[in-house]
Amino acid sequence: FSLHNANAFLDIEEGVLSGKTGFTGNAGYCYVCACENQERTFIIALLGCGWPGNKNYKWQDAKKLLKYGETCFRYENYWKELKIPRISVENGTTGGSRPGQKVWIQGKLRAKETDKKKKVLVRTDEKVSCSLKLEKELQAPVQKGQKIGEVRYMLRDELLAAYPVVADKNVKRISYFWCVDQVFHLFFHSLNKKKKEEKVWKGAFAERFLQGTFCKALFCCFSIKRLEKKVEKLYNYNRQIFWLYF
């Protein structure tokens, strides 16, 4: 047996997946088909492509539409590597930070390798935009992996994808007990060091005690308003001990 197919577009163009011809007195000759080209799939729908006597107009119109799609649309990898700036953390401390030292964290973009290979179909005159929204400053405490920003990819007004920017490390909040620990650490560390230099110990340690690292540690305490009175008492108490020692 033999079959007759009126879809001549199957022979005219390569990559035609399927198609259907049609005709009514009001709509004229019609045609719908799907074509595949370089990972792109185009769908063509035609109405009113001539009436009896112009039966082949639809093939010419279908070729023009397919040519337009192949010329004006392409797949584009929209991923962009952004340089994410550091963010300062107010009233924060890490394991190695010192009193009065500014603490910074580095944001990291959380995305999979498969996300970096995603593509979107765009027109030749379109461009995917990429924007970074990041906090200007953070308040301690900050947890590692905490969301501190976001990277967005937009096509016109459409959101294609959004990826979180997260903190790369933990930052603890400066507390009263942390300040006390720093004060005593700096005090006894300096004391032990200066004992080896007995001749100049009194003058050098007194200057450092009143003007240097001890005051910086106490300044961190003063920045915490709720604990200001406790720190002031601690300061006066240690200062009295210091002068009594001498």
XYZ file of C-alpha atoms in Angstrom:
246
model
C 0.000 0.000 0.000
C 1.116 3.569 -0.349
C 0.584 6.757 1.639
C 0.274 10.280 0.369
C 1.438 13.171 2.539
C 0.425 16.689 1.585
C 3.063 18.206 3.913
C 5.633 19.224 1.326
C 7.621 21.128 3.938
C 9.043 17.793 5.137
C 10.988 17.618 1.861
C 11.672 21.355 1.484
C 13.437 21.926 4.816
C 15.693 19.815 7.018
C 14.912 19.391 10.677
C 11.117 19.429 10.336
C 9.717 17.354 13.199
C 6.083 17.356 12.191
C 3.406 19.490 10.587
C -0.254 19.709 9.628
C -1.936 21.405 6.695
C -5.497 22.704 6.779
C -8.112 24.677 4.872
C -11.464 26.352 5.504
C -13.395 28.806 3.419
C -12.926 31.568 5.984
C -9.359 30.832 7.136
C -7.932 29.867 3.751
C -4.879 27.610 3.579
C -3.315 27.079 7.015
C -0.211 25.336 8.252
C 1.422 24.542 11.598
C 4.748 22.768 12.131
C 7.729 22.352 14.441
C 11.350 22.509 13.249
C 14.624 21.803 15.042
C 17.852 23.670 14.316
C 21.062 23.771 16.432
C 19.334 22.858 19.706
C 16.575 25.365 18.979
C 12.972 24.319 18.333
C 10.800 26.676 16.290
C 7.012 26.467 15.979
C 5.354 28.011 12.943
C 1.623 28.747 12.731
C 0.089 30.222 9.553
C -3.461 31.323 8.763
C -4.917 32.755 5.565
C -1.985 31.806 3.316
C -4.007 32.155 0.134
C -7.190 30.605 -1.154
C -7.771 28.146 -4.006
C -5.335 28.927 -6.760
C -2.582 29.911 -4.267
C -2.157 26.654 -2.438
C 1.666 26.841 -2.222
C 1.901 30.247 -0.571
C 2.104 28.605 2.836
C 5.416 26.925 2.013
C 7.033 30.222 1.100
C 5.675 31.915 4.225
C 6.839 29.030 6.427
C 10.373 29.284 4.989
C 10.489 33.026 5.685
C 9.371 32.577 9.292
C 11.861 29.770 9.865
C 14.665 31.864 8.377
C 13.718 34.753 10.658
C 13.874 32.505 13.730
C 17.253 31.015 12.790
C 18.748 34.465 12.122
C 17.329 36.460 15.032
C 17.313 33.986 17.930
C 20.166 32.191 19.623
C 20.956 30.347 22.839
C 23.198 32.279 25.206
C 24.998 31.233 28.362
C 24.096 34.033 30.749
C 26.424 33.136 33.644
C 28.927 35.835 34.673
C 31.642 35.666 37.315
C 31.216 38.652 39.606
C 33.777 40.089 42.000
C 32.043 40.227 45.361
C 33.476 42.886 47.723
C 34.157 42.383 51.418
C 31.621 43.521 53.999
C 32.476 44.991 57.390
C 30.873 43.583 60.525
C 29.999 45.994 63.316
C 30.699 44.902 66.913
C 32.155 41.630 65.690
C 35.192 39.509 66.449
C 36.831 36.397 65.046
C 39.309 34.043 66.645
C 42.323 36.054 65.532
C 41.006 39.610 65.786
C 42.291 42.092 68.363
C 40.458 44.801 70.327
C 39.620 47.753 68.078
C 40.421 45.791 64.905
C 37.830 46.007 62.117
C 36.330 42.659 61.121
C 35.492 41.785 57.507
C 33.776 38.854 55.834
C 33.906 37.754 52.217
C 30.689 36.854 50.435
C 30.547 33.680 48.360
C 28.080 32.935 45.586
C 26.200 29.702 46.230
C 25.586 28.029 42.872
C 26.111 24.592 41.337
C 28.326 23.872 38.353
C 25.217 22.957 36.346
C 23.817 26.436 37.048
C 26.871 27.984 35.386
C 26.093 26.143 32.144
C 22.457 27.163 31.782
C 21.381 28.849 28.554
C 18.414 30.948 27.503
C 16.953 31.685 24.070
C 17.334 35.394 23.289
C 16.962 37.705 20.326
C 20.113 39.153 18.799
C 19.168 42.614 20.140
C 18.522 41.346 23.680
C 20.996 41.077 26.510
C 20.788 39.307 29.847
C 21.527 41.687 32.729
C 23.284 40.665 35.929
C 22.948 42.587 39.199
C 24.461 42.156 42.663
C 22.506 43.175 45.759
C 24.667 43.163 48.878
C 24.391 44.455 52.426
C 26.624 47.491 53.015
C 27.350 46.564 56.609
C 26.423 43.703 58.920
C 25.798 43.517 62.637
C 27.391 40.698 64.621
C 26.787 37.866 65.129
C 27.062 36.442 61.605
C 26.847 32.726 60.874
C 28.840 30.973 58.165
C 26.480 30.322 55.252
C 24.133 33.148 56.279
C 22.573 34.951 53.316
C 24.007 38.455 52.977
C 23.058 39.253 49.383
C 21.820 37.975 46.047
C 22.853 37.825 42.384
C 20.045 38.148 39.839
C 19.926 37.438 36.098
C 17.187 39.276 34.218
C 15.931 39.208 30.630
C 13.850 42.335 30.105
C 11.478 42.217 33.123
C 11.679 38.458 33.525
C 13.738 36.902 36.316
C 15.768 34.041 34.854
C 17.602 32.976 38.004
C 18.646 34.216 41.452
C 21.525 32.883 43.563
C 22.259 33.744 47.215
C 25.513 35.299 48.414
C 26.495 33.819 51.786
C 29.045 34.617 54.501
C 32.299 32.664 54.353
C 32.905 32.470 58.120
C 31.443 32.951 61.595
C 31.737 36.282 63.371
C 30.876 36.461 67.055
C 29.435 39.495 68.765
C 31.697 41.453 71.115
C 30.284 40.809 74.578
C 31.144 41.927 78.073
C 32.839 38.617 78.860
C 34.883 38.782 75.657
C 36.121 42.240 76.631
C 37.021 41.070 80.145
C 38.937 38.148 78.701
C 40.840 40.452 76.338
C 41.671 42.888 79.136
C 43.148 40.230 81.396
C 44.917 38.516 78.506
C 46.615 41.746 77.449
C 47.383 42.711 81.052
C 49.076 39.469 82.091
C 50.733 38.955 78.703
C 52.338 42.377 78.982
C 53.209 41.778 82.632
C 55.095 38.560 81.923
C 56.924 40.084 79.032
C 58.022 43.126 80.960
C 59.334 41.143 83.911
C 62.233 40.133 81.709
C 63.191 43.770 81.387
C 63.054 44.840 85.034
C 64.962 48.088 84.592
C 62.500 49.641 82.178
C 59.429 47.686 83.157
C 57.641 50.312 85.283
C 57.759 53.192 82.835
C 57.116 51.179 79.667
C 54.280 49.096 81.106
C 52.571 52.089 82.696
C 52.584 53.923 79.363
C 51.282 50.927 77.497
C 48.731 50.174 80.192
C 47.208 53.666 80.144
C 47.632 54.594 76.468
C 47.938 51.380 74.497
C 46.318 47.998 74.198
C 44.536 48.049 77.562
C 42.701 51.244 76.661
C 41.791 49.823 73.252
C 40.266 46.776 74.892
C 38.284 48.982 77.263
C 37.151 51.121 74.342
C 35.524 47.990 72.862
C 33.621 47.640 76.126
C 32.472 51.265 76.031
C 30.998 50.681 72.557
C 28.466 48.352 74.136
C 26.048 50.700 75.841
C 24.258 48.099 77.909
C 27.531 47.111 79.577
C 29.060 50.577 79.895
C 28.659 50.808 83.677
C 30.129 47.363 84.306
C 33.151 48.100 82.149
C 33.737 51.431 83.888
C 33.813 49.663 87.248
C 36.188 47.039 85.846
C 38.463 49.764 84.483
C 38.615 51.627 87.809
C 39.155 48.402 89.722
C 42.060 47.276 87.535
C 43.543 50.749 87.533
C 43.574 50.778 91.339
C 45.231 47.365 91.398
C 47.853 48.646 88.978
C 48.794 51.666 91.080
C 48.778 49.627 94.284
C 51.213 47.249 92.648
C 53.680 50.063 92.210
